[in-house]
CSV table of C-alpha atoms in Angstrom, one decimal:
chain,number,residue,atom,x,y,z
W,70,UNK,CA,0.0,0.0,0.0
W,71,UNK,CA,1.4,3.3,-1.0
W,72,UNK,CA,1.0,6.1,1.6
W,73,UNK,CA,0.0,9.5,0.3
W,74,UNK,CA,2.5,12.2,-0.4
W,75,UNK,CA,3.3,13.5,3.1
W,76,UNK,CA,2.6,17.0,4.1
W,77,UNK,CA,5.8,18.7,5.1
W,78,UNK,CA,6.5,18.8,8.8
W,79,UNK,CA,6.9,22.5,9.7
W,80,UNK,CA,9.5,22.4,12.4
W,81,UNK,CA,10.0,26.1,12.8
W,82,UNK,CA,13.1,27.1,14.7
W,83,UNK,CA,13.7,29.7,17.3
W,84,UNK,CA,13.5,33.1,15.6
W,85,UNK,CA,12.9,31.8,12.1
W,86,UNK,CA,11.8,34.5,9.5
W,87,UNK,CA,9.9,33.2,6.5
W,88,UNK,CA,9.3,35.0,3.2
W,89,UNK,CA,6.5,34.1,0.9
W,90,UNK,CA,7.1,36.1,-2.3
W,91,UNK,CA,6.0,36.1,-5.9
W,92,UNK,CA,9.5,35.4,-7.4
W,93,UNK,CA,9.4,32.3,-9.6
W,94,UNK,CA,11.3,29.2,-8.3
W,95,UNK,CA,12.4,26.7,-10.9
W,96,UNK,CA,11.4,23.1,-10.1
W,97,UNK,CA,12.6,19.9,-11.9
W,98,UNK,CA,10.4,18.8,-14.7
W,99,UNK,CA,8.9,15.3,-14.5
W,100,UNK,CA,11.0,12.5,-15.8
W,101,UNK,CA,10.1,9.8,-18.3
W,102,UNK,CA,10.5,6.3,-16.9
W,103,UNK,CA,11.9,3.4,-18.9
W,104,UNK,CA,10.3,0.0,-19.0
W,105,UNK,CA,13.4,-2.2,-19.6
W,106,UNK,CA,12.4,-5.3,-17.6
W,107,UNK,CA,14.4,-7.6,-19.9
W,108,UNK,CA,17.6,-5.6,-19.4
W,109,UNK,CA,20.1,-7.5,-17.3
W,110,UNK,CA,23.6,-6.5,-16.1
W,111,UNK,CA,25.3,-7.6,-19.3
W,112,UNK,CA,22.8,-5.6,-21.4
W,113,UNK,CA,23.5,-2.4,-19.4
W,114,UNK,CA,27.2,-2.9,-19.9
W,115,UNK,CA,26.7,-3.2,-23.6
W,116,UNK,CA,24.6,0.0,-23.7
W,117,UNK,CA,27.2,1.9,-21.8
W,118,UNK,CA,30.0,0.6,-24.1
W,119,UNK,CA,28.0,1.7,-27.1
W,120,UNK,CA,27.5,5.2,-25.6
W,121,UNK,CA,31.3,5.4,-25.0
W,122,UNK,CA,32.1,4.3,-28.5
W,123,UNK,CA,29.6,6.8,-30.0
W,124,UNK,CA,31.0,9.5,-27.8
W,125,UNK,CA,34.6,8.8,-29.1
W,126,UNK,CA,33.5,8.8,-32.7
W,127,UNK,CA,31.6,12.0,-32.4
W,128,UNK,CA,34.1,13.7,-30.1
W,129,UNK,CA,35.9,15.4,-33.0
W,130,UNK,CA,32.7,16.9,-34.3
W,131,UNK,CA,32.0,18.9,-31.0
W,132,UNK,CA,28.3,18.3,-31.2
W,133,UNK,CA,26.5,19.3,-28.0
W,134,UNK,CA,23.8,16.7,-27.1
W,135,UNK,CA,20.4,17.9,-26.2
W,136,UNK,CA,19.1,17.8,-22.6
W,137,UNK,CA,16.8,14.9,-23.5
W,138,UNK,CA,19.7,12.9,-25.0
W,139,UNK,CA,21.8,13.5,-21.9
W,140,UNK,CA,18.9,12.4,-19.6
W,141,UNK,CA,18.2,9.4,-21.8
W,142,UNK,CA,21.8,8.3,-21.6
W,143,UNK,CA,21.9,8.9,-17.8
W,144,UNK,CA,18.8,6.8,-17.3
W,145,UNK,CA,20.3,3.9,-19.2
W,146,UNK,CA,23.2,3.9,-16.7
W,147,UNK,CA,20.7,3.2,-14.0
W,148,UNK,CA,19.9,-0.5,-13.8
W,149,UNK,CA,16.2,-1.4,-14.0
W,150,UNK,CA,15.5,-4.0,-11.4
W,151,UNK,CA,12.9,-6.7,-11.8
W,152,UNK,CA,11.9,-10.0,-10.1
W,153,UNK,CA,14.7,-11.8,-12.0
W,154,UNK,CA,17.7,-9.6,-11.6
W,155,UNK,CA,17.2,-7.9,-8.2
W,156,UNK,CA,18.9,-10.5,-6.0
W,157,UNK,CA,21.8,-10.8,-8.4
W,158,UNK,CA,22.4,-7.0,-8.5
W,159,UNK,CA,22.3,-6.7,-4.7
W,160,UNK,CA,24.4,-9.8,-4.0
W,161,UNK,CA,27.2,-9.2,-6.5
W,162,UNK,CA,27.9,-5.5,-5.7
W,163,UNK,CA,29.3,-4.0,-2.5
W,164,UNK,CA,27.3,-0.8,-2.8
W,165,UNK,CA,23.9,-0.5,-4.6
W,166,UNK,CA,21.7,2.6,-4.3
W,167,UNK,CA,18.1,1.7,-5.2
W,168,UNK,CA,15.3,4.1,-6.1
W,169,UNK,CA,11.8,2.6,-5.6
W,170,UNK,CA,9.2,4.5,-7.6
W,171,UNK,CA,5.7,4.3,-9.1
W,172,UNK,CA,5.1,5.7,-12.6
W,173,UNK,CA,2.1,7.8,-11.4
W,174,UNK,CA,3.9,9.3,-8.4
W,175,UNK,CA,4.7,13.0,-8.9
W,176,UNK,CA,7.5,13.0,-6.3
W,177,UNK,CA,9.0,10.0,-8.1
W,178,UNK,CA,8.9,11.9,-11.4
W,179,UNK,CA,10.7,14.8,-9.8
W,180,UNK,CA,13.4,12.6,-8.3
W,181,UNK,CA,14.0,10.4,-11.3
W,182,UNK,CA,16.1,12.9,-13.4
W,183,UNK,CA,18.1,13.9,-10.3
W,184,UNK,CA,18.9,10.2,-9.6
W,185,UNK,CA,19.9,9.6,-13.2
W,186,UNK,CA,22.2,12.7,-13.2
W,187,UNK,CA,23.8,11.5,-10.0
W,188,UNK,CA,24.4,8.1,-11.6
W,189,UNK,CA,26.3,9.8,-14.5
W,190,UNK,CA,28.4,11.8,-12.1
W,191,UNK,CA,29.3,8.8,-10.0
W,192,UNK,CA,30.2,6.8,-13.1
W,193,UNK,CA,32.4,9.7,-14.3
W,194,UNK,CA,34.1,9.6,-10.9
W,195,UNK,CA,34.6,5.8,-11.2
W,196,UNK,CA,32.7,5.3,-8.0
W,197,UNK,CA,31.9,1.8,-6.9
W,198,UNK,CA,28.3,2.6,-6.2
W,199,UNK,CA,25.8,0.8,-8.5
W,200,UNK,CA,22.7,2.9,-9.2
W,201,UNK,CA,19.4,0.9,-9.7
W,202,UNK,CA,15.7,1.6,-9.8
W,203,UNK,CA,12.6,-0.5,-9.5
W,204,UNK,CA,9.0,0.1,-10.5
W,205,UNK,CA,7.4,-1.0,-7.3
W,206,UNK,CA,4.0,-1.1,-8.8
W,207,UNK,CA,5.0,-3.4,-11.6
W,208,UNK,CA,7.2,-5.6,-9.4
W,209,UNK,CA,5.6,-5.4,-6.0
W,210,UNK,CA,7.1,-8.7,-4.7
W,211,UNK,CA,10.7,-7.7,-5.6
W,212,UNK,CA,10.1,-4.2,-4.1
W,213,UNK,CA,8.7,-5.7,-0.9
W,214,UNK,CA,11.7,-7.9,-0.6
W,215,UNK,CA,13.9,-4.8,-0.8
W,216,UNK,CA,11.9,-3.1,1.9
W,217,UNK,CA,10.3,-0.5,-0.3
W,218,UNK,CA,6.9,0.5,1.2
W,219,UNK,CA,6.2,4.1,-0.2
W,220,UNK,CA,7.2,6.2,-3.1
W,221,UNK,CA,9.7,7.4,-3.8
W,222,UNK,CA,12.1,5.4,-1.5
W,223,UNK,CA,15.9,5.5,-1.6
W,224,UNK,CA,17.8,2.6,0.0
W,225,UNK,CA,21.6,2.0,0.0
W,226,UNK,CA,22.6,-1.7,0.1
W,227,UNK,CA,26.1,-2.4,1.5
W,228,UNK,CA,27.1,-6.0,1.1
W,229,UNK,CA,23.4,-6.9,0.9
W,230,UNK,CA,22.3,-5.0,4.0
W,231,UNK,CA,20.1,-1.9,3.5
W,232,UNK,CA,20.2,1.5,5.2
W,233,UNK,CA,17.8,4.3,4.8
W,234,UNK,CA,18.8,7.3,2.6
W,235,UNK,CA,19.4,10.5,4.6
W,236,UNK,CA,20.7,13.0,2.1
W,237,UNK,CA,19.3,15.7,-0.1
W,238,UNK,CA,17.4,15.2,-3.3
W,239,UNK,CA,19.3,17.1,-6.0
W,240,UNK,CA,21.7,15.2,-8.2
W,241,UNK,CA,24.7,16.8,-6.5
W,242,UNK,CA,23.4,15.9,-3.0
W,243,UNK,CA,22.6,12.3,-4.0
W,244,UNK,CA,26.1,11.9,-5.6
W,245,UNK,CA,27.8,13.4,-2.5
W,246,UNK,CA,25.9,11.2,-0.1
W,247,UNK,CA,26.6,8.0,-2.1
W,248,UNK,CA,30.3,8.8,-2.2
W,249,UNK,CA,30.4,9.5,1.6
W,250,UNK,CA,28.6,6.2,2.4
W,251,UNK,CA,30.8,4.2,0.1
W,252,UNK,CA,34.0,5.2,1.8
W,253,UNK,CA,34.9,8.4,0.0
W,254,UNK,CA,33.9,11.2,2.4
W,255,UNK,CA,36.8,13.6,1.3
W,256,UNK,CA,38.2,14.6,-2.1
W,257,UNK,CA,41.9,15.3,-2.1
W,258,UNK,CA,43.5,18.0,-4.3
W,259,UNK,CA,47.2,18.4,-4.6
W,260,UNK,CA,47.6,21.1,-7.2
W,261,UNK,CA,46.2,24.4,-8.4
W,262,UNK,CA,44.9,22.6,-11.5
W,263,UNK,CA,43.0,20.1,-9.3
W,264,UNK,CA,41.6,22.9,-7.2
W,265,UNK,CA,40.3,24.8,-10.2
W,266,UNK,CA,38.7,21.7,-11.6
W,267,UNK,CA,37.0,21.1,-8.2
W,268,UNK,CA,35.7,24.6,-8.2
W,269,UNK,CA,33.9,24.1,-11.5
W,270,UNK,CA,31.9,21.2,-10.1
W,271,UNK,CA,31.0,22.4,-6.6
W,272,UNK,CA,29.1,25.5,-5.5
W,273,UNK,CA,29.3,24.7,-1.8
W,274,UNK,CA,32.0,22.7,0.0
W,275,UNK,CA,34.2,22.5,3.1
W,276,UNK,CA,38.0,22.9,2.6
W,277,UNK,CA,40.6,21.5,5.0
W,278,UNK,CA,44.3,22.5,4.8
W,279,UNK,CA,46.6,20.2,6.7
W,280,UNK,CA,50.4,19.8,6.8
W,281,UNK,CA,50.0,16.0,6.9
W,282,UNK,CA,46.9,13.9,6.5
W,283,UNK,CA,47.2,12.5,10.0
W,284,UNK,CA,46.8,13.5,13.6
W,285,UNK,CA,43.8,14.2,15.9
W,286,UNK,CA,42.7,17.3,14.1
W,287,UNK,CA,42.7,15.6,10.7
W,288,UNK,CA,40.9,12.6,12.1
W,289,UNK,CA,38.1,14.9,13.5
W,290,UNK,CA,37.9,16.5,10.0
W,291,UNK,CA,37.4,13.1,8.3
W,292,UNK,CA,34.9,12.1,11.0
W,293,UNK,CA,32.8,15.2,10.4
W,294,UNK,CA,33.0,14.6,6.6
W,295,UNK,CA,31.7,11.1,7.1
W,296,UNK,CA,28.9,12.2,9.4
W,297,UNK,CA,27.7,15.0,7.3
W,298,UNK,CA,25.2,13.9,4.6
W,299,UNK,CA,25.1,17.0,2.3
W,300,UNK,CA,28.3,18.9,1.7
W,301,UNK,CA,31.4,17.8,-0.2
W,302,UNK,CA,34.6,18.0,1.9
W,303,UNK,CA,37.9,18.6,0.1
W,304,UNK,CA,41.4,18.4,1.6
W,305,UNK,CA,44.8,19.6,0.6
W,306,UNK,CA,48.3,20.1,1.9
W,307,UNK,CA,49.2,22.6,-0.7
W,308,UNK,CA,48.8,26.2,0.4
W,309,UNK,CA,48.5,27.3,-3.3
W,310,UNK,CA,45.7,24.9,-3.9
W,311,UNK,CA,44.0,25.9,-0.7
W,312,UNK,CA,44.3,29.6,-1.8
W,313,UNK,CA,42.3,28.8,-4.9
W,314,UNK,CA,39.6,27.2,-2.9
W,315,UNK,CA,39.6,29.7,0.0
W,316,UNK,CA,41.7,32.8,-0.7
W,317,UNK,CA,43.8,34.6,1.9
W,318,UNK,CA,44.0,31.7,4.4
W,319,UNK,CA,46.0,33.1,7.4
W,320,UNK,CA,47.5,29.9,8.6
W,321,UNK,CA,49.5,27.3,6.7
W,322,UNK,CA,49.3,24.2,9.0
W,323,UNK,CA,45.7,23.6,10.0
W,324,UNK,CA,42.6,25.3,8.6
W,325,UNK,CA,38.9,24.5,7.8
W,326,UNK,CA,36.5,26.8,6.0
W,327,UNK,CA,33.1,26.7,4.3
W,328,UNK,CA,32.7,28.1,0.8
W,329,UNK,CA,29.3,29.0,-0.8
W,330,UNK,CA,28.5,30.6,-4.1
W,331,UNK,CA,26.9,33.8,-2.8
W,332,UNK,CA,27.9,37.2,-1.2
W,333,UNK,CA,28.6,35.5,2.1
W,334,UNK,CA,31.0,33.3,0.2
W,335,UNK,CA,33.8,32.5,2.7
W,336,UNK,CA,33.4,31.5,6.4
W,337,UNK,CA,36.3,30.2,8.4
W,338,UNK,CA,36.0,27.8,11.3
W,339,UNK,CA,37.4,29.2,14.5
W,340,UNK,CA,36.5,26.6,17.1
W,341,UNK,CA,38.2,23.6,18.7
W,342,UNK,CA,38.8,20.8,16.2
W,343,UNK,CA,36.2,18.3,17.2
W,344,UNK,CA,33.8,16.6,14.8
W,345,UNK,CA,30.7,17.8,16.6
W,346,UNK,CA,32.0,21.4,16.6
W,347,UNK,CA,32.6,21.2,12.8
W,348,UNK,CA,29.2,19.8,12.2
W,349,UNK,CA,27.5,22.5,14.3
W,350,UNK,CA,29.5,25.1,12.4
W,351,UNK,CA,28.1,23.7,9.1
W,352,UNK,CA,24.5,23.7,10.5
W,353,UNK,CA,24.7,27.3,11.4
W,354,UNK,CA,26.4,28.5,8.2
W,355,UNK,CA,25.5,26.2,5.3
W,356,UNK,CA,22.2,27.9,4.2
W,357,UNK,CA,22.2,30.8,1.9
W,358,UNK,CA,21.4,34.3,3.2
W,359,UNK,CA,17.9,33.7,1.7
W,360,UNK,CA,17.1,30.0,1.2
W,361,UNK,CA,14.5,29.2,-1.5
W,362,UNK,CA,12.3,26.3,-0.3
W,363,UNK,CA,11.5,23.6,-2.8
W,364,UNK,CA,10.0,20.1,-2.7
W,365,UNK,CA,13.5,18.7,-2.9
W,366,UNK,CA,15.0,20.7,0.1
W,367,UNK,CA,12.0,21.4,2.3
W,368,UNK,CA,12.7,18.6,4.8
W,369,UNK,CA,16.3,19.7,5.2
W,370,UNK,CA,15.3,23.3,5.6
W,371,UNK,CA,12.6,22.7,8.2
W,372,UNK,CA,14.7,20.3,10.2
W,373,UNK,CA,17.6,22.7,10.5
W,374,UNK,CA,18.9,23.0,14.2
W,375,UNK,CA,19.6,26.7,13.8
W,376,UNK,CA,18.6,28.6,17.0
W,377,UNK,CA,19.0,32.1,18.4
W,378,UNK,CA,19.3,33.7,14.9
W,379,UNK,CA,17.1,34.6,12.1
W,380,UNK,CA,16.8,32.3,9.1
W,381,UNK,CA,15.4,33.8,5.9
W,382,UNK,CA,13.3,31.6,3.6
W,383,UNK,CA,11.7,32.3,0.3
W,384,UNK,CA,8.7,30.4,-1.0
W,385,UNK,CA,7.2,30.9,-4.4
W,386,UNK,CA,3.6,31.8,-3.7
W,387,UNK,CA,2.4,29.9,-6.8
W,388,UNK,CA,3.9,26.7,-5.5
W,389,UNK,CA,0.7,25.7,-3.8
W,390,UNK,CA,1.9,22.7,-1.9
W,391,UNK,CA,4.7,24.8,-0.4
W,392,UNK,CA,3.1,28.1,0.1
W,393,UNK,CA,-0.5,27.3,1.0
W,394,UNK,CA,0.3,25.8,4.5
W,395,UNK,CA,1.9,29.1,5.4
W,396,UNK,CA,-0.8,31.2,3.9
W,397,UNK,CA,-3.5,29.2,5.7
W,398,UNK,CA,-1.9,30.1,9.0
W,399,UNK,CA,-2.6,33.7,8.3
W,400,UNK,CA,-5.9,33.3,6.6
W,401,UNK,CA,-4.3,34.5,3.3
W,402,UNK,CA,-5.0,31.5,1.1
W,403,UNK,CA,-6.1,33.6,-1.8
W,404,UNK,CA,-3.3,36.1,-1.6
W,405,UNK,CA,-1.4,37.0,-4.8
W,406,UNK,CA,0.8,39.6,-3.2
W,407,UNK,CA,4.1,39.3,-1.4
W,408,UNK,CA,3.7,38.2,2.2
W,409,UNK,CA,6.3,38.6,4.9
W,410,UNK,CA,5.7,36.5,8.0
W,411,UNK,CA,7.7,35.1,10.9
W,412,UNK,CA,7.6,32.3,13.4
W,413,UNK,CA,9.1,32.0,16.8
W,414,UNK,CA,8.9,28.3,17.7
W,415,UNK,CA,10.3,28.8,21.2
W,416,UNK,CA,7.1,30.5,22.3
W,417,UNK,CA,4.9,29.2,19.5
W,418,UNK,CA,3.9,32.5,18.1
W,419,UNK,CA,3.6,33.9,14.6
W,420,UNK,CA,3.9,37.4,13.2
W,421,UNK,CA,2.8,39.2,10.0
W,422,UNK,CA,4.2,42.3,8.4
W,423,UNK,CA,0.9,44.1,7.6
W,424,UNK,CA,2.4,47.1,5.9
W,425,UNK,CA,4.1,47.2,2.4
W,426,UNK,CA,7.2,45.0,2.4
W,427,UNK,CA,9.7,47.7,1.6
W,428,UNK,CA,13.4,47.0,2.6
W,429,UNK,CA,13.2,49.4,5.6
W,430,UNK,CA,9.9,47.9,6.8
W,431,UNK,CA,11.4,44.3,6.5
W,432,UNK,CA,14.5,45.4,8.4
W,433,UNK,CA,12.3,47.0,11.2
W,434,UNK,CA,10.2,43.8,11.3
W,435,UNK,CA,13.3,41.6,11.6
W,436,UNK,CA,14.8,43.7,14.4
W,437,UNK,CA,11.4,43.6,16.2
W,438,UNK,CA,11.4,39.8,15.9
W,439,UNK,CA,15.0,39.5,17.2
W,440,UNK,CA,14.3,41.9,20.1
W,441,UNK,CA,10.9,40.3,21.0
W,442,UNK,CA,8.9,43.5,20.5
W,443,UNK,CA,6.6,42.4,17.7
W,444,UNK,CA,2.9,42.0,18.4
W,445,UNK,CA,1.8,38.4,17.7
W,446,UNK,CA,-0.6,37.8,14.8
W,447,UNK,CA,-4.0,36.0,15.4
W,448,UNK,CA,-6.4,35.2,12.5
W,449,UNK,CA,-9.8,36.9,12.5
W,450,UNK,CA,-12.7,37.1,10.1
W,451,UNK,CA,-14.4,40.5,9.6
W,452,UNK,CA,-16.5,41.7,12.5
W,453,UNK,CA,-20.1,40.5,11.9
W,454,UNK,CA,-23.4,42.2,12.7
W,455,UNK,CA,-24.9,40.3,15.7
W,456,UNK,CA,-27.9,42.7,16.4
W,457,UNK,CA,-30.7,40.3,15.6
W,458,UNK,CA,-28.8,37.0,16.1
W,459,UNK,CA,-30.0,34.5,18.8
W,460,UNK,CA,-26.5,33.0,18.6
W,461,UNK,CA,-23.7,35.6,18.4
W,462,UNK,CA,-20.9,35.0,15.9
W,463,UNK,CA,-17.5,35.6,17.5
W,464,UNK,CA,-14.4,36.4,15.6
W,465,UNK,CA,-10.8,36.8,16.7
W,466,UNK,CA,-11.1,40.6,17.0
W,467,UNK,CA,-14.2,40.4,19.2
W,468,UNK,CA,-13.2,37.6,21.5
W,469,UNK,CA,-11.9,40.0,24.2
W,470,UNK,CA,-15.0,42.2,24.3
W,471,UNK,CA,-17.8,39.7,23.7
W,472,UNK,CA,-16.4,36.7,25.6
W,473,UNK,CA,-13.8,37.7,28.2
W,474,UNK,CA,-15.1,41.2,28.8
W,475,UNK,CA,-18.8,40.2,29.0
W,476,UNK,CA,-20.6,40.4,32.4
W,477,UNK,CA,-22.9,37.6,31.4
W,478,UNK,CA,-22.8,33.8,31.3
W,479,UNK,CA,-21.8,32.5,27.9
W,480,UNK,CA,-22.0,29.2,26.1
W,481,UNK,CA,-19.5,29.1,23.3
W,482,UNK,CA,-19.6,26.6,20.5
W,483,UNK,CA,-16.1,26.1,18.9
W,484,UNK,CA,-16.4,24.5,15.4
W,485,UNK,CA,-14.6,24.2,12.1
W,486,UNK,CA,-16.0,23.7,8.5
W,487,UNK,CA,-14.3,20.4,8.1
W,488,UNK,CA,-15.5,18.9,11.4
W,489,UNK,CA,-17.8,15.9,10.8
W,490,UNK,CA,-19.8,16.1,14.1
W,491,UNK,CA,-20.0,19.9,14.3
W,492,UNK,CA,-23.3,20.1,12.4
W,493,UNK,CA,-25.1,17.9,15.0
W,494,UNK,CA,-23.7,20.0,17.9
W,495,UNK,CA,-24.7,23.2,16.1
W,496,UNK,CA,-28.3,22.0,15.8
W,497,UNK,CA,-28.3,21.2,19.6
W,498,UNK,CA,-27.0,24.7,20.4
W,499,UNK,CA,-29.7,26.3,18.3
W,500,UNK,CA,-32.4,24.4,20.2
W,501,UNK,CA,-30.8,25.3,23.5
W,502,UNK,CA,-30.6,29.0,22.5
W,503,UNK,CA,-34.3,28.9,21.7
W,504,UNK,CA,-35.2,27.2,24.9
W,505,UNK,CA,-33.1,29.6,27.2
W,506,UNK,CA,-34.2,32.7,25.1
W,507,UNK,CA,-35.9,34.3,28.1
W,508,UNK,CA,-32.7,34.5,30.3
W,509,UNK,CA,-31.0,37.9,30.1
W,510,UNK,CA,-27.9,36.6,31.9
W,511,UNK,CA,-27.1,33.8,29.3
W,512,UNK,CA,-25.6,34.4,25.8
W,513,UNK,CA,-25.1,31.7,23.2
W,514,UNK,CA,-22.2,32.2,20.8
W,515,UNK,CA,-20.1,30.3,18.3
W,516,UNK,CA,-16.7,30.7,16.7
W,517,UNK,CA,-15.1,29.2,13.6
W,518,UNK,CA,-11.7,28.1,14.9
W,519,UNK,CA,-10.3,27.5,11.4
W,520,UNK,CA,-10.5,31.2,10.6
W,521,UNK,CA,-10.2,32.9,14.1
W,522,UNK,CA,-7.6,32.7,16.8
W,523,UNK,CA,-7.1,34.1,20.3
W,524,UNK,CA,-4.4,33.4,22.8
W,525,UNK,CA,-7.0,32.5,25.5
W,526,UNK,CA,-8.8,30.1,23.2
W,527,UNK,CA,-6.7,26.9,23.0
W,528,UNK,CA,-8.9,24.1,21.6
W,529,UNK,CA,-7.6,20.9,19.9
W,530,UNK,CA,-10.8,19.0,19.5
W,531,UNK,CA,-13.9,19.9,17.5
W,532,UNK,CA,-16.7,20.5,18.2
W,533,UNK,CA,-16.1,21.9,21.7
W,534,UNK,CA,-18.6,23.6,24.1
W,535,UNK,CA,-17.3,26.0,26.7
W,536,UNK,CA,-19.3,27.6,29.4
W,537,UNK,CA,-17.9,30.9,30.6
W,538,UNK,CA,-19.4,32.0,34.0
W,539,UNK,CA,-20.5,35.6,34.5
W,540,UNK,CA,-17.7,36.1,37.0
W,541,UNK,CA,-14.3,34.7,36.3
W,542,UNK,CA,-13.8,33.8,32.7
W,543,UNK,CA,-10.2,32.6,32.9
W,544,UNK,CA,-11.2,28.9,33.4
W,545,UNK,CA,-14.2,28.0,31.2
W,546,UNK,CA,-16.1,24.8,31.9
W,547,UNK,CA,-16.0,22.2,29.1
W,548,UNK,CA,-19.4,20.5,28.4
W,549,UNK,CA,-19.6,17.1,26.7
W,550,UNK,CA,-20.6,17.3,23.1
W,551,UNK,CA,-21.7,13.6,23.3
W,552,UNK,CA,-24.4,14.5,25.8
W,553,UNK,CA,-28.1,14.5,24.8
W,554,UNK,CA,-30.0,17.8,24.5
W,555,UNK,CA,-31.6,17.2,28.0
W,556,UNK,CA,-28.2,16.5,29.6
W,557,UNK,CA,-26.7,19.7,28.1
W,558,UNK,CA,-29.7,21.7,29.4
W,559,UNK,CA,-29.1,20.2,32.8
W,560,UNK,CA,-25.4,21.1,32.7
W,561,UNK,CA,-26.2,24.7,31.7
W,562,UNK,CA,-28.8,25.0,34.5
W,563,UNK,CA,-26.3,23.6,37.0
W,564,UNK,CA,-23.7,26.1,36.1
W,565,UNK,CA,-26.2,29.0,36.0
W,566,UNK,CA,-27.4,28.2,39.5
W,567,UNK,CA,-23.9,28.7,40.8
W,568,UNK,CA,-24.1,32.2,39.5
W,569,UNK,CA,-27.8,33.0,39.9
W,570,UNK,CA,-30.5,30.8,41.7
W,571,UNK,CA,-33.2,31.9,39.3
W,572,UNK,CA,-32.8,29.7,36.2
W,573,UNK,CA,-34.8,28.1,33.4
W,574,UNK,CA,-36.1,24.6,34.0
W,575,UNK,CA,-34.5,21.7,32.0
W,576,UNK,CA,-36.0,20.6,28.7
């Protein structure tokens, strides 16, 4: 059984600032899958040999292949598993990275070309990792034997034993993760030429300069490189090569720095050489000044351990599956304008910039977030006209005045549009309101919790009935929504008598 595409877990970090803007984010196009069930290992080797021969023959013509041709070639490098060859591929190779997919799965289609490009890169690097894929819908038994339960699934088999994939989902990230897990956590460069070639291939990396590739500091560097799942590490003992990778290094014996392709390009590590310190250094510095959230990196972004600093994110407002969860939190699902919002996970609050998002306003908003001076945002519908209503409609903006500030007893129905049982409870409340109509000290009210919020209204279950006494409204009494109409009337009478001995008889 294939589980549905999971909704991203929004693990917001302490002082995380999120931007939802109209800028367009490019996302990978869907990939075409190949149905090559009859292709075994020898067939794959023949295809690769043909590709190499063709490349040699056409090399002198300098013909640039189309993107489709490159992708087609890359996909042929990936072995198509089936019920007949799966066991052989796993057993006869030390490292096999398997992609389990379904042809109709959107996430699988997005990941397929990235996986194929990673396969090409690993082959060019003469890596020992075999890349394979299996159509889990067409070959359910073989997929089940591999441990594939959902789509897409990536598993690395090392000498026949599987381990879950824990890297990123771009071709570069898949390639780096596979190399690290197959015993190649660090790339070594020994010359300026090597360094320049490395620069052409990597936009973010960690560089280590050591006199000798030995000793405790070097061992901690390698340990960090092995533990990290995302960033390529490169080492050198040549100060000239190191200067190409990270200019103006001030020491010549032991140095580690992070390089990114953006204005904040070079960041030197200045702590004690321990693997955990190096990894923490990367966690705090690896993201761009503004990180664009995509389907491929969303899990990595939201699981970042960054704390006590602002993290800027950008989400394309037209990417509905990425933007809508945020927009819904502010009641702005239909917004087509830029939205600047922030989340402070430590105290579970959210904030909204309600003025035009000019640079100066964004800076002021960010400083307010950092200093704790922003006013939290709570959703509210427009204030309704309750003059003739037997049941008052409460919104976020009127909760203080009509509920907490009212001198009367109040029965509040908390509901949502998607709640299955709310309609039944609403009908009961309407009958109760009609029955108790003659009491001036009792007000019936309802609030849509999906569109309205208040810090004093913390409800997790719907429908909910809350009785607010006329005196202290700080601790409302929860009435059972499973009670009959008569039982609810009795509960209301009981609570009214505590406030006023003259009450309406039960139904």
